[in-house]
Coordinates of C-alpha atoms in Angstrom, one line a residue:
M648 CA -26.6 3.7 30.6
F649 CA -23.6 3.7 28.4
P650 CA -20.7 1.5 29.5
P651 CA -17.6 3.4 30.5
V652 CA -14.9 3.8 27.8
S653 CA -11.3 3.6 28.9
T654 CA -8.4 5.6 27.5
E655 CA -7.0 2.5 26.0
D656 CA -10.3 1.9 24.1
W657 CA -10.1 5.5 22.8
M658 CA -6.6 5.0 21.7
A659 CA -7.4 1.8 20.0
K660 CA -10.2 3.4 18.0
I661 CA -8.0 6.4 17.1
T662 CA -5.2 4.1 16.0
T663 CA -7.6 2.2 13.8
D664 CA -8.9 5.4 12.2
L665 CA -5.4 6.7 11.5
K666 CA -4.8 3.7 9.3
G667 CA -1.1 3.4 10.1
A668 CA -0.3 7.0 10.4
D669 CA 1.8 8.1 13.4
F670 CA -0.3 9.3 16.3
N671 CA 2.2 11.8 17.6
R672 CA 2.9 13.3 14.2
K673 CA -0.7 13.5 13.2
L674 CA -2.5 14.5 16.4
V675 CA -0.1 15.8 19.0
W676 CA 0.6 19.5 18.9
R677 CA 4.1 20.6 19.9
T678 CA 3.6 24.2 21.1
N679 CA 6.1 27.1 20.8
E680 CA 6.2 27.0 24.5
G681 CA 8.0 23.7 24.6
F682 CA 5.4 21.1 25.6
D683 CA 3.0 18.8 23.9
V684 CA -0.8 19.2 23.7
Q685 CA -2.7 16.0 23.3
P686 CA -5.8 15.6 21.1
F687 CA -8.0 14.7 24.1
Y688 CA -7.8 14.8 27.9
R689 CA -9.5 12.7 30.6
R690 CA -9.9 12.9 34.4
E691 CA -6.8 10.8 34.9
D692 CA -4.7 13.6 33.4
L693 CA -5.5 15.7 36.5
K694 CA -3.7 13.2 38.8
G695 CA -0.6 14.8 40.3
L696 CA -1.6 18.4 39.6
T697 CA -0.8 20.1 42.9
H698 CA -2.8 23.3 42.2
L699 CA -6.2 21.7 42.3
G700 CA -8.4 21.9 45.4
S701 CA -8.6 25.6 46.2
L702 CA -11.7 27.8 45.7
P703 CA -11.8 31.2 44.0
G704 CA -10.3 33.8 46.3
E705 CA -8.2 31.2 48.1
F706 CA -4.4 30.9 48.1
P707 CA -2.7 30.3 45.7
Y708 CA -5.3 32.1 43.7
V709 CA -5.1 29.9 40.6
R710 CA -8.9 30.2 40.4
G711 CA -8.9 33.9 41.0
T712 CA -8.1 36.5 43.6
R713 CA -11.8 37.1 44.5
D714 CA -15.1 35.2 44.7
N715 CA -16.7 36.9 41.7
N716 CA -15.7 37.7 38.1
E717 CA -16.4 41.4 37.9
W718 CA -13.7 43.1 35.9
V719 CA -13.1 46.8 35.1
V720 CA -13.6 48.1 31.5
A721 CA -10.6 50.3 30.7
Q722 CA -9.7 52.6 27.8
S723 CA -6.9 55.0 27.0
V724 CA -7.4 58.8 26.9
Q725 CA -6.5 60.5 23.7
G726 CA -5.5 64.1 23.1
C727 CA -2.6 66.5 22.4
T728 CA -3.4 69.0 25.2
A729 CA -4.7 68.7 28.7
E730 CA -8.1 70.2 27.6
E731 CA -8.4 67.7 24.8
M732 CA -7.6 64.8 27.1
A733 CA -10.1 66.1 29.7
D734 CA -12.8 66.3 27.0
H735 CA -12.0 62.8 25.8
A736 CA -11.9 61.4 29.3
R737 CA -15.4 62.8 30.0
H738 CA -16.6 61.4 26.6
I739 CA -15.5 57.8 27.2
I740 CA -16.6 57.8 30.8
D741 CA -20.1 58.9 29.8
R742 CA -20.2 55.9 27.5
G743 CA -19.5 53.3 30.2
V744 CA -15.7 53.2 30.7
E745 CA -14.8 52.4 34.3
A746 CA -11.0 53.1 34.2
I747 CA -9.1 55.5 32.1
R748 CA -5.4 55.4 31.3
V749 CA -3.7 58.8 30.9
K750 CA -0.3 59.0 29.2
L751 CA 1.8 62.1 30.1
G752 CA 4.4 63.7 27.8
K753 CA 4.4 65.6 24.5
G754 CA 3.1 68.7 26.0
V755 CA 1.0 67.3 28.9
E756 CA 3.0 67.4 32.1
P757 CA 2.3 66.3 35.7
A758 CA 1.1 69.8 36.5
D759 CA -1.6 69.4 33.9
L760 CA -3.2 66.4 35.6
A761 CA -5.7 68.6 37.5
T762 CA -7.0 69.8 34.1
V763 CA -7.1 66.3 32.6
L764 CA -9.0 64.8 35.5
K765 CA -11.2 67.8 36.3
D766 CA -14.5 65.9 35.4
V767 CA -13.5 62.5 36.7
D768 CA -15.3 61.1 39.7
F769 CA -12.7 59.1 41.6
G770 CA -15.4 57.2 43.4
K771 CA -16.7 55.8 40.1
T772 CA -13.8 55.8 37.8
A773 CA -10.3 54.3 38.3
V774 CA -7.4 56.4 37.0
V775 CA -4.0 55.0 35.7
V776 CA -1.3 57.5 34.8
K777 CA 1.7 56.5 32.7
C778 CA 4.5 58.9 33.5
C779 CA 7.6 60.0 31.6
P780 CA 11.1 58.6 32.7
G781 CA 12.5 60.5 35.6
K782 CA 9.1 62.1 36.5
A783 CA 7.4 59.3 38.4
A784 CA 7.7 60.9 41.8
E785 CA 6.6 64.3 40.5
T786 CA 3.6 62.6 38.8
A787 CA 2.7 60.7 41.9
K788 CA 2.8 63.8 44.1
A789 CA 0.6 65.7 41.6
L790 CA -2.0 62.9 41.5
V791 CA -2.1 62.5 45.2
K792 CA -2.5 66.2 45.7
I793 CA -5.6 66.1 43.5
I794 CA -7.0 63.1 45.3
E795 CA -6.5 64.6 48.8
E796 CA -8.0 68.0 47.7
R797 CA -11.1 66.1 46.7
G798 CA -11.2 64.0 49.9
A799 CA -11.1 60.8 47.8
A800 CA -8.1 59.0 49.5
D801 CA -10.4 56.2 50.6
L802 CA -12.3 55.9 47.4
F803 CA -9.5 56.2 44.8
K804 CA -8.5 53.2 42.6
G805 CA -5.8 53.3 40.1
A806 CA -2.0 53.6 39.5
V807 CA 1.0 55.7 38.7
E808 CA 3.0 53.4 36.4
Y809 CA 6.6 53.6 37.6
N810 CA 8.7 51.5 35.2
P811 CA 12.4 51.9 35.5
F812 CA 13.1 49.3 32.8
R813 CA 11.2 51.0 30.0
R814 CA 14.3 52.6 28.4
L815 CA 16.2 49.2 28.4
L816 CA 13.3 47.5 26.7
K817 CA 12.5 50.2 24.2
H818 CA 15.9 51.7 23.4
G819 CA 18.5 49.4 25.0
L820 CA 19.5 52.2 27.3
P821 CA 19.8 51.7 31.1
F822 CA 17.8 53.9 33.4
P823 CA 19.9 57.0 34.2
K824 CA 19.1 57.3 37.9
D825 CA 18.9 55.2 41.0
A826 CA 15.7 53.2 40.3
A827 CA 15.3 52.1 44.0
A828 CA 15.6 55.7 45.3
E829 CA 13.0 57.0 42.8
G830 CA 10.8 54.0 43.5
L831 CA 10.9 54.8 47.2
A832 CA 10.1 58.4 46.5
V833 CA 7.1 57.3 44.5
Y834 CA 5.9 55.0 47.2
E835 CA 6.3 57.7 49.9
A836 CA 4.1 59.9 47.7
V837 CA 1.3 57.4 47.3
K838 CA 1.4 55.3 50.6
N839 CA -1.6 57.1 52.2
V840 CA -3.8 56.3 49.2
K841 CA -4.3 52.5 49.6
G842 CA -5.9 52.0 46.3
L843 CA -3.1 53.6 44.3
R844 CA -0.6 51.2 42.9
C845 CA 2.8 52.5 41.7
F846 CA 5.1 49.7 40.4
A847 CA 4.3 48.6 36.9
V848 CA 5.3 45.2 35.4
D849 CA 4.6 45.9 31.7
S850 CA 4.9 42.4 30.2
Y851 CA 2.5 43.3 27.4
K852 CA 5.7 44.7 25.7
F853 CA 7.0 41.2 25.4
N854 CA 3.6 40.1 24.0
N855 CA 3.7 42.9 21.4
A856 CA 7.2 41.8 20.4
G857 CA 6.1 38.3 19.6
A858 CA 7.1 36.5 22.8
F859 CA 5.8 33.0 23.4
I860 CA 3.2 32.7 26.2
T861 CA 5.6 31.2 28.7
Q862 CA 8.2 33.8 27.9
E863 CA 5.8 36.6 28.7
L864 CA 4.8 35.0 32.0
G865 CA 8.3 33.9 33.0
Y866 CA 9.7 37.3 32.4
A867 CA 6.8 39.0 34.1
L868 CA 7.4 37.0 37.2
A869 CA 11.1 37.8 37.1
W870 CA 10.3 41.5 36.6
G871 CA 8.0 41.4 39.6
A872 CA 10.6 39.6 41.7
E873 CA 13.2 42.3 40.7
V874 CA 10.8 45.0 42.0
M875 CA 10.4 43.0 45.2
T876 CA 14.1 42.7 45.7
M877 CA 14.9 46.3 44.7
M878 CA 12.3 47.8 47.0
T879 CA 12.6 45.5 50.0
G880 CA 16.3 46.3 49.8
A881 CA 15.4 50.0 50.0
G882 CA 13.6 49.4 53.2
M883 CA 10.0 48.5 52.3
T884 CA 8.3 45.4 53.6
A885 CA 7.3 42.6 51.3
D886 CA 3.6 43.4 51.9
E887 CA 4.1 47.1 51.1
V888 CA 5.8 46.3 47.8
A889 CA 3.6 43.5 46.6
S890 CA 0.4 45.4 47.4
R891 CA 1.5 48.2 45.1
I892 CA 2.6 46.1 42.0
R893 CA 0.3 46.2 38.9
F894 CA 0.9 43.6 36.2
N895 CA 0.1 44.9 32.8
M896 CA -0.1 41.8 30.6
G897 CA -0.8 41.2 27.0
I898 CA -3.4 38.8 25.5
G899 CA -2.6 36.8 22.4
S900 CA -5.0 34.9 20.2
N901 CA -4.3 31.4 21.5
Y902 CA -7.6 31.3 23.3
F903 CA -7.2 28.5 25.8
M904 CA -3.5 28.9 26.5
E905 CA -3.9 32.6 27.2
M906 CA -6.7 31.7 29.7
A907 CA -4.3 29.2 31.3
K908 CA -1.5 31.8 31.4
F909 CA -3.3 34.1 33.7
R910 CA -4.3 31.2 36.0
A911 CA -0.8 30.0 36.2
G912 CA 0.6 33.5 36.7
R913 CA -1.6 34.1 39.8
M914 CA -0.5 30.8 41.3
L915 CA 3.2 31.3 40.8
W916 CA 3.2 35.0 41.9
A917 CA 1.5 34.0 45.1
E918 CA 4.3 31.6 45.9
I919 CA 6.9 34.2 45.0
V920 CA 5.5 36.9 47.3
K921 CA 5.1 34.3 50.1
A922 CA 8.8 33.4 49.7
Y923 CA 9.7 37.1 50.2
G924 CA 8.1 36.9 53.6
A925 CA 4.8 38.6 53.1
K926 CA 2.6 38.3 56.2
E927 CA -0.8 39.1 54.6
L928 CA -2.4 36.7 52.2
D929 CA -3.9 39.6 50.3
S930 CA -0.4 40.8 49.4
C931 CA 0.1 37.5 47.5
K932 CA -2.8 38.4 45.1
M933 CA -1.6 39.2 41.6
W934 CA -3.3 42.4 40.3
V935 CA -3.6 42.0 36.5
H936 CA -4.6 44.5 33.9
A937 CA -4.9 42.8 30.5
V938 CA -4.6 44.5 27.1
T939 CA -5.2 42.9 23.7
S940 CA -2.3 42.3 21.5
K941 CA -0.8 44.7 18.9
F942 CA 1.4 42.0 17.4
N943 CA -1.3 40.4 15.4
Q944 CA -3.1 43.5 14.3
T945 CA -3.2 44.1 10.6
L946 CA -3.4 47.1 8.2
Y947 CA -5.3 45.1 5.5
D948 CA -8.7 43.7 6.2
S949 CA -8.4 45.6 9.5
H950 CA -11.9 44.7 10.7
V951 CA -10.6 41.2 11.3
N952 CA -8.7 42.7 14.2
L953 CA -12.1 42.8 15.9
L954 CA -12.3 39.0 15.8
R955 CA -8.8 38.7 17.2
S956 CA -9.4 41.2 20.0
M957 CA -12.8 39.6 20.8
T958 CA -11.3 36.2 21.5
E959 CA -8.4 37.8 23.4
T960 CA -10.8 39.7 25.6
M961 CA -12.8 36.6 26.3
S962 CA -9.6 34.7 27.3
A963 CA -8.8 37.4 29.9
A964 CA -12.4 37.8 31.1
L965 CA -12.9 34.1 31.6
A966 CA -9.5 33.9 33.3
G967 CA -10.6 36.4 36.0
V968 CA -8.3 39.3 35.5
N969 CA -9.0 42.6 37.3
S970 CA -9.3 45.0 34.3
I971 CA -9.2 44.8 30.5
E972 CA -8.4 47.2 27.7
T973 CA -9.6 46.1 24.3
L974 CA -7.6 48.0 21.7
P975 CA -9.5 49.7 18.8
F976 CA -9.1 47.7 15.5
D977 CA -7.5 50.6 13.7
K978 CA -4.8 51.4 16.3
C979 CA -1.9 50.0 14.3
Y980 CA -2.2 52.6 11.5
E981 CA -4.0 55.6 12.8
R982 CA -5.3 57.4 15.9
P983 CA -8.5 55.5 16.8
D984 CA -11.6 57.4 15.9
E985 CA -15.0 57.5 17.6
F986 CA -16.3 54.5 15.8
S987 CA -13.4 52.2 16.5
E988 CA -13.2 53.3 20.2
R989 CA -17.0 52.7 20.6
I990 CA -16.7 49.2 19.1
A991 CA -13.8 48.4 21.4
R992 CA -15.8 49.4 24.4
N993 CA -18.8 47.5 23.2
Q994 CA -16.8 44.3 22.8
Q995 CA -16.4 44.2 26.6
F996 CA -20.0 45.3 27.3
L997 CA -21.2 42.5 25.0
L998 CA -19.2 39.9 26.9
R999 CA -20.2 41.3 30.3
D1000 CA -23.7 42.6 30.1
E1001 CA -25.2 40.4 27.3
S1002 CA -23.1 37.2 27.5
H1003 CA -22.9 37.5 31.3
L1004 CA -19.3 36.3 31.6
N1005 CA -19.0 38.2 34.8
K1006 CA -21.7 35.9 36.4
V1007 CA -19.5 32.8 36.6
T1008 CA -16.2 32.7 38.6
D1009 CA -13.4 30.6 37.0
P1010 CA -15.6 28.7 34.5
A1011 CA -12.4 26.9 33.3
G1012 CA -11.9 25.3 36.8
G1013 CA -11.9 21.5 36.5
S1014 CA -11.6 21.4 32.7
Y1015 CA -9.2 18.6 32.0
Y1016 CA -7.6 20.5 29.1
I1017 CA -7.3 23.9 30.7
E1018 CA -6.1 22.6 34.1
T1019 CA -3.4 20.6 32.3
L1020 CA -2.5 23.6 30.2
T1021 CA -2.3 25.7 33.4
A1022 CA 0.2 23.2 34.9
S1023 CA 2.3 22.9 31.7
I1024 CA 2.5 26.7 31.3
A1025 CA 3.4 27.1 35.0
K1026 CA 6.1 24.5 34.7
E1027 CA 7.8 26.2 31.7
A1028 CA 7.4 29.7 33.0
W1029 CA 8.9 28.7 36.3
K1030 CA 11.9 27.2 34.5
L1031 CA 12.4 30.5 32.7
F1032 CA 12.0 32.5 35.9
N1033 CA 14.6 30.4 37.7
E1034 CA 16.9 30.7 34.7
V1035 CA 16.7 34.5 35.0
E1036 CA 17.3 34.4 38.7
D1037 CA 20.3 32.1 38.4
N1038 CA 21.8 34.6 35.9
G1039 CA 21.6 37.5 38.3
G1040 CA 18.0 38.6 38.0
F1041 CA 15.8 40.6 35.6
D1042 CA 17.7 43.8 35.7
A1043 CA 21.1 42.1 35.1
E1044 CA 19.6 40.1 32.2
L1045 CA 18.1 43.3 30.7
R1046 CA 21.4 45.2 30.9
K1047 CA 23.1 42.4 29.0
G1048 CA 20.3 42.4 26.4
A1049 CA 19.7 38.7 27.1
I1050 CA 15.9 38.9 27.6
Q1051 CA 15.4 41.2 24.7
G1052 CA 17.5 38.9 22.5
K1053 CA 15.4 35.8 23.4
V1054 CA 12.1 37.6 22.9
N1055 CA 13.3 38.9 19.5
E1056 CA 14.4 35.3 18.6
S1057 CA 10.8 34.2 19.2
G1058 CA 9.5 37.2 17.2
V1059 CA 11.7 36.0 14.3
K1060 CA 10.4 32.5 14.6
R1061 CA 6.8 33.8 14.6
H1062 CA 7.4 36.0 11.6
L1063 CA 8.9 33.0 9.8
D1064 CA 5.8 31.0 10.7
V1065 CA 3.6 33.8 9.2
A1066 CA 5.7 33.8 6.1
R1067 CA 5.2 30.0 5.7
R1068 CA 1.5 30.2 6.8
K1069 CA 2.1 28.0 9.8
E1070 CA 0.6 30.9 11.7
S1071 CA -2.4 32.4 9.9
L1072 CA -3.4 36.1 9.7
L1073 CA -6.7 36.1 8.0
G1074 CA -6.9 38.8 5.3
T1075 CA -3.1 39.1 5.2
N1076 CA -1.3 35.8 4.6
Q1077 CA -4.5 33.8 4.1
F1078 CA -7.7 34.7 2.1
P1079 CA -6.8 38.4 1.4
N1080 CA -9.3 40.8 0.0
F1081 CA -8.0 41.0 -3.6
T1082 CA -9.4 44.5 -4.3
E1083 CA -8.5 46.2 -1.1
T1084 CA -6.1 49.1 -0.9
A1085 CA -4.5 50.5 2.2
L1086 CA -2.1 53.2 1.2
Q1087 CA -4.7 55.9 1.8
K1088 CA -5.1 54.7 5.4
L1089 CA -1.5 55.6 6.1
Q1090 CA -1.8 59.0 4.3
E1091 CA -5.1 59.9 6.1
G1092 CA -3.9 58.5 9.4
G1093 CA -0.8 60.7 9.4
K1094 CA 1.5 57.8 10.3
S1095 CA 5.2 58.2 9.2
C1096 CA 5.3 54.4 8.7
G1097 CA 2.2 52.3 8.9
C1098 CA 3.8 49.2 7.5
G1099 CA 5.1 48.1 10.9
C1100 CA 8.6 47.9 9.5
G1101 CA 10.2 48.5 12.8
C1102 CA 11.6 51.9 12.3
K1103 CA 13.8 52.6 15.3
E1104 CA 16.0 55.3 16.8
E1105 CA 19.7 54.9 16.1
A1106 CA 21.5 53.0 18.8
A1107 CA 23.3 55.2 21.3
D1108 CA 26.8 54.4 22.7
G1109 CA 26.5 51.7 25.3
A1110 CA 23.1 50.5 24.1
V1111 CA 22.2 46.8 24.2
E1112 CA 19.6 45.0 22.1
W1113 CA 16.1 46.2 22.5
L1114 CA 12.7 44.7 21.7
N1115 CA 11.7 44.6 18.1
M1116 CA 8.0 45.7 17.9
D1117 CA 7.4 44.7 14.3
R1118 CA 3.9 43.3 14.0
A1119 CA 3.4 39.8 12.5
A1120 CA 1.9 41.2 9.4
S1121 CA 4.5 43.9 8.8
Q1122 CA 6.5 42.2 6.0
F1123 CA 3.4 41.1 4.1
E1124 CA 2.0 44.7 4.4
Q1125 CA 5.3 46.1 3.1
L1126 CA 5.1 43.8 0.2
R1127 CA 1.5 44.8 -0.7
L1128 CA 2.2 48.5 -0.2
D1129 CA 5.0 48.2 -2.7
T1130 CA 2.5 46.8 -5.2
E1131 CA 0.2 49.7 -4.5
R1132 CA 3.0 52.2 -5.0
S1133 CA 4.1 50.7 -8.3
A1134 CA 3.1 52.2 -11.6
K1135 CA 1.5 48.9 -12.7
R1136 CA -0.5 46.3 -10.8
P1137 CA 0.6 42.8 -12.0
K1138 CA -2.1 40.5 -13.4
V1139 CA -2.1 36.8 -12.5
F1140 CA -4.1 34.6 -14.8
M1141 CA -5.4 31.1 -13.7
L1142 CA -5.0 28.7 -16.6
T1143 CA -7.4 26.0 -15.3
I1144 CA -7.5 22.8 -17.3
G1145 CA -8.1 19.0 -16.8
N1146 CA -9.4 17.4 -13.6
L1147 CA -12.2 19.6 -12.4
A1148 CA -11.7 19.2 -8.6
M1149 CA -8.0 19.7 -8.8
R1150 CA -8.0 22.7 -11.1
L1151 CA -10.6 24.5 -8.9
A1152 CA -8.8 23.8 -5.7
R1153 CA -5.4 24.9 -7.1
A1154 CA -6.9 28.0 -8.7
Q1155 CA -8.3 29.0 -5.3
F1156 CA -5.0 28.3 -3.6
S1157 CA -3.1 30.3 -6.2
A1158 CA -5.5 33.2 -6.1
N1159 CA -5.0 33.5 -2.3
F1160 CA -1.3 33.0 -2.7
F1161 CA -0.8 35.9 -5.2
G1162 CA -3.5 38.0 -3.6
C1163 CA -1.3 38.4 -0.6
A1164 CA 0.9 40.7 -2.7
G1165 CA -2.1 42.7 -4.0
Y1166 CA -1.9 41.4 -7.5
E1167 CA -5.0 41.5 -9.8
I1168 CA -6.4 37.9 -10.0
I1169 CA -8.0 36.6 -13.1
D1170 CA -9.7 33.3 -12.4
N1171 CA -11.4 31.0 -15.0
I1172 CA -13.7 28.1 -14.9
G1173 CA -11.6 26.0 -17.3
F1174 CA -10.2 25.7 -20.9
N1175 CA -10.4 22.8 -23.4
S1176 CA -6.8 23.2 -24.5
V1177 CA -3.5 24.7 -23.3
K1178 CA -3.4 27.0 -26.4
E1179 CA -6.9 28.3 -25.7
G1180 CA -5.8 29.1 -22.1
I1181 CA -2.6 30.9 -23.2
D1182 CA -4.4 32.9 -25.8
A1183 CA -6.9 34.0 -23.2
A1184 CA -4.1 35.0 -20.8
M1185 CA -2.4 37.1 -23.5
A1186 CA -5.7 38.8 -24.4
K1187 CA -5.9 39.8 -20.7
E1188 CA -2.3 41.1 -20.8
A1189 CA -1.4 38.7 -18.0
D1190 CA 2.0 39.1 -16.3
V1191 CA 1.9 35.7 -14.6
V1192 CA 0.2 32.6 -15.9
V1193 CA -0.5 29.9 -13.3
L1194 CA -1.2 26.4 -14.6
C1195 CA -3.8 24.7 -12.4
S1196 CA -4.5 21.0 -13.0
S1197 CA -3.8 17.6 -11.4
D1198 CA -0.3 16.1 -10.8
D1199 CA -0.9 13.4 -13.4
E1200 CA -1.7 15.9 -16.1
Y1201 CA 1.2 18.2 -15.4
A1202 CA 3.7 15.9 -17.0
Q1203 CA 2.1 16.6 -20.4
C1204 CA 0.4 20.0 -20.1
A1205 CA 3.1 21.9 -18.2
P1206 CA 5.8 21.6 -20.9
E1207 CA 3.2 22.4 -23.5
A1208 CA 2.0 25.5 -21.7
F1209 CA 5.5 26.7 -20.9
K1210 CA 6.6 26.4 -24.6
E1211 CA 3.4 28.0 -25.8
L1212 CA 3.8 31.0 -23.4
G1213 CA 7.5 31.6 -24.1
D1214 CA 8.8 34.8 -22.5
R1215 CA 5.5 36.7 -22.8
A1216 CA 4.8 36.2 -19.1
M1217 CA 6.1 34.4 -16.0
F1218 CA 5.0 30.8 -15.9
V1219 CA 4.0 29.1 -12.6
V1220 CA 2.9 25.5 -11.8
A1221 CA 0.4 25.2 -8.9
G1222 CA 1.5 22.2 -6.8
A1223 CA 4.5 20.0 -6.2
P1224 CA 4.0 17.1 -8.6
A1225 CA 6.1 14.0 -8.7
C1226 CA 7.4 15.1 -12.1
M1227 CA 8.7 18.4 -10.7
D1228 CA 12.3 17.5 -11.2
D1229 CA 11.6 16.6 -14.9
L1230 CA 9.7 19.9 -15.4
K1231 CA 12.6 21.8 -13.8
A1232 CA 15.0 20.1 -16.2
Q1233 CA 12.9 21.5 -19.1
G1234 CA 13.3 25.1 -17.8
I1235 CA 10.2 25.5 -15.6
E1236 CA 11.4 27.3 -12.4
N1237 CA 8.3 28.5 -10.5
F1238 CA 6.2 26.1 -8.3
I1239 CA 3.9 27.2 -5.6
H1240 CA 2.5 24.8 -2.9
V1241 CA 1.9 24.5 0.8
R1242 CA 5.6 24.0 1.7
V1243 CA 7.0 27.1 0.1
N1244 CA 7.8 30.3 2.0
V1245 CA 5.0 32.5 0.7
L1246 CA 6.6 35.8 1.7
D1247 CA 10.0 35.0 0.2
T1248 CA 8.4 33.8 -3.0
L1249 CA 6.3 36.9 -3.4
V1250 CA 9.2 39.2 -2.7
Q1251 CA 11.0 37.5 -5.6
F1252 CA 8.0 38.0 -7.9
N1253 CA 7.8 41.7 -6.8
A1254 CA 11.4 42.2 -7.7
K1255 CA 10.7 40.9 -11.2
L1256 CA 7.3 42.4 -11.8
L1257 CA 7.5 45.9 -10.2
K1258 CA 10.5 47.2 -12.2

């Protein structure tokens, strides 16, 4: 038997190993969500957590709304006509999809639903219909008519997604009609089909705009509460409203925190619905559809999107959501093809049917770390929820542009973190594929703008701020696309000299640095003299020469290399040596190291090199 080790013993050992370094600065992670994450957790950290003690399927549902972990595999239907959508729906259902999402508009109207759904067995496949603004009631009636004609009212599962706030979020424009009246009309149309939800809380939009985890959850709760207030005020009971709400939530790549988000969300929503006076416990269950994020999808090295969406899907699956849509890896730059759709489906089948994640309910339950994260996220999200309520509610805050503004501020912060590499996007701002080109993807995909630059409609009179949906990679992608479009691809030559370990490390860092702009990288194993290196660089017609050596050697070799090179190419020193101020005094301007803003630096190089 090993003797027990106390927290104090662990801390003493860690303090010794840190050799005087500050514990909080070195090992404690301050999250964007506003709380600290410790490097280790123990049983004592669970003391005082009030959500512990319930079983899966028990109020307040932190451990899940059911006693199993079966989720529904969902996928969106593609097509420009009703017939095309019908064919595609049949195609993906035949390949294992259990829920389809149909988006109306652009030539496919509510009256076309019968054609779109002609081959769908409502007893086996759930159907979710996203309707156009102002046509929710018409869509609901059309869908219910089809359900009743087939005698499937008791079998049907799905939703008509009525979202009166879509225009405010997307265009800054208020909903033109009485939202409560239309919501009531939608409910009256669907109320005899118990499995048909009709009020959509689309918080995935916040996720795709770069919101922090607690922001998405806090605003989702406020959104749901606004629906409860609006519809109970129109005459519906709390049970009637809550049992028809569908939360469509995003999934980011922060694996454990996303898992905790869904657990915290169920717990808080149960308390909110109870506060509205719901009489049935089932009404307090949060119905969650999760969809992988678009915010971190990338145009370059796009197969890495599969890694991101896989961990995201795992977070949602292990958290016990009701259904999941894993987006195809190429969705950010083209209409997904058969291959990308098949892989997206198979990601869920792999997790469910081969990894058996559906066989264990709430595997995170009791984890010191995840239970603590659940409580921390719940605390911060609840603060945000109350802040929205104190300011007049979700609708009032949207009409002022307040929520959109705060989410956009978070998006700016995350874009800055990407620019500084504090947030990594593999293949985009870290370890890019030097030889990859992507301009042809945009041309072949038929996108008007695949760079994610945030092209928007012009603001109309009376519009407030709306969500900025720029992906995290958009600015780096624009930078690299500019390089592809230029007449000449700049060449970056690594002048490696001196200390072997330092020159190799700094050459690799510099190659990855300039590779983010799509430049041609010319690496070398080392030179015996500065002149030999400069001569080799000129023989290769280099546009940029990067000196890679040790800090101690820079004081001598950097001025020598700078003088030898002259104005034949741009000169860069890899690192931030102690002698940097002396080197700057001698005219050396360009230094690259871990503290620089990679994006801004490369934009400056592009401005000089792509003339």
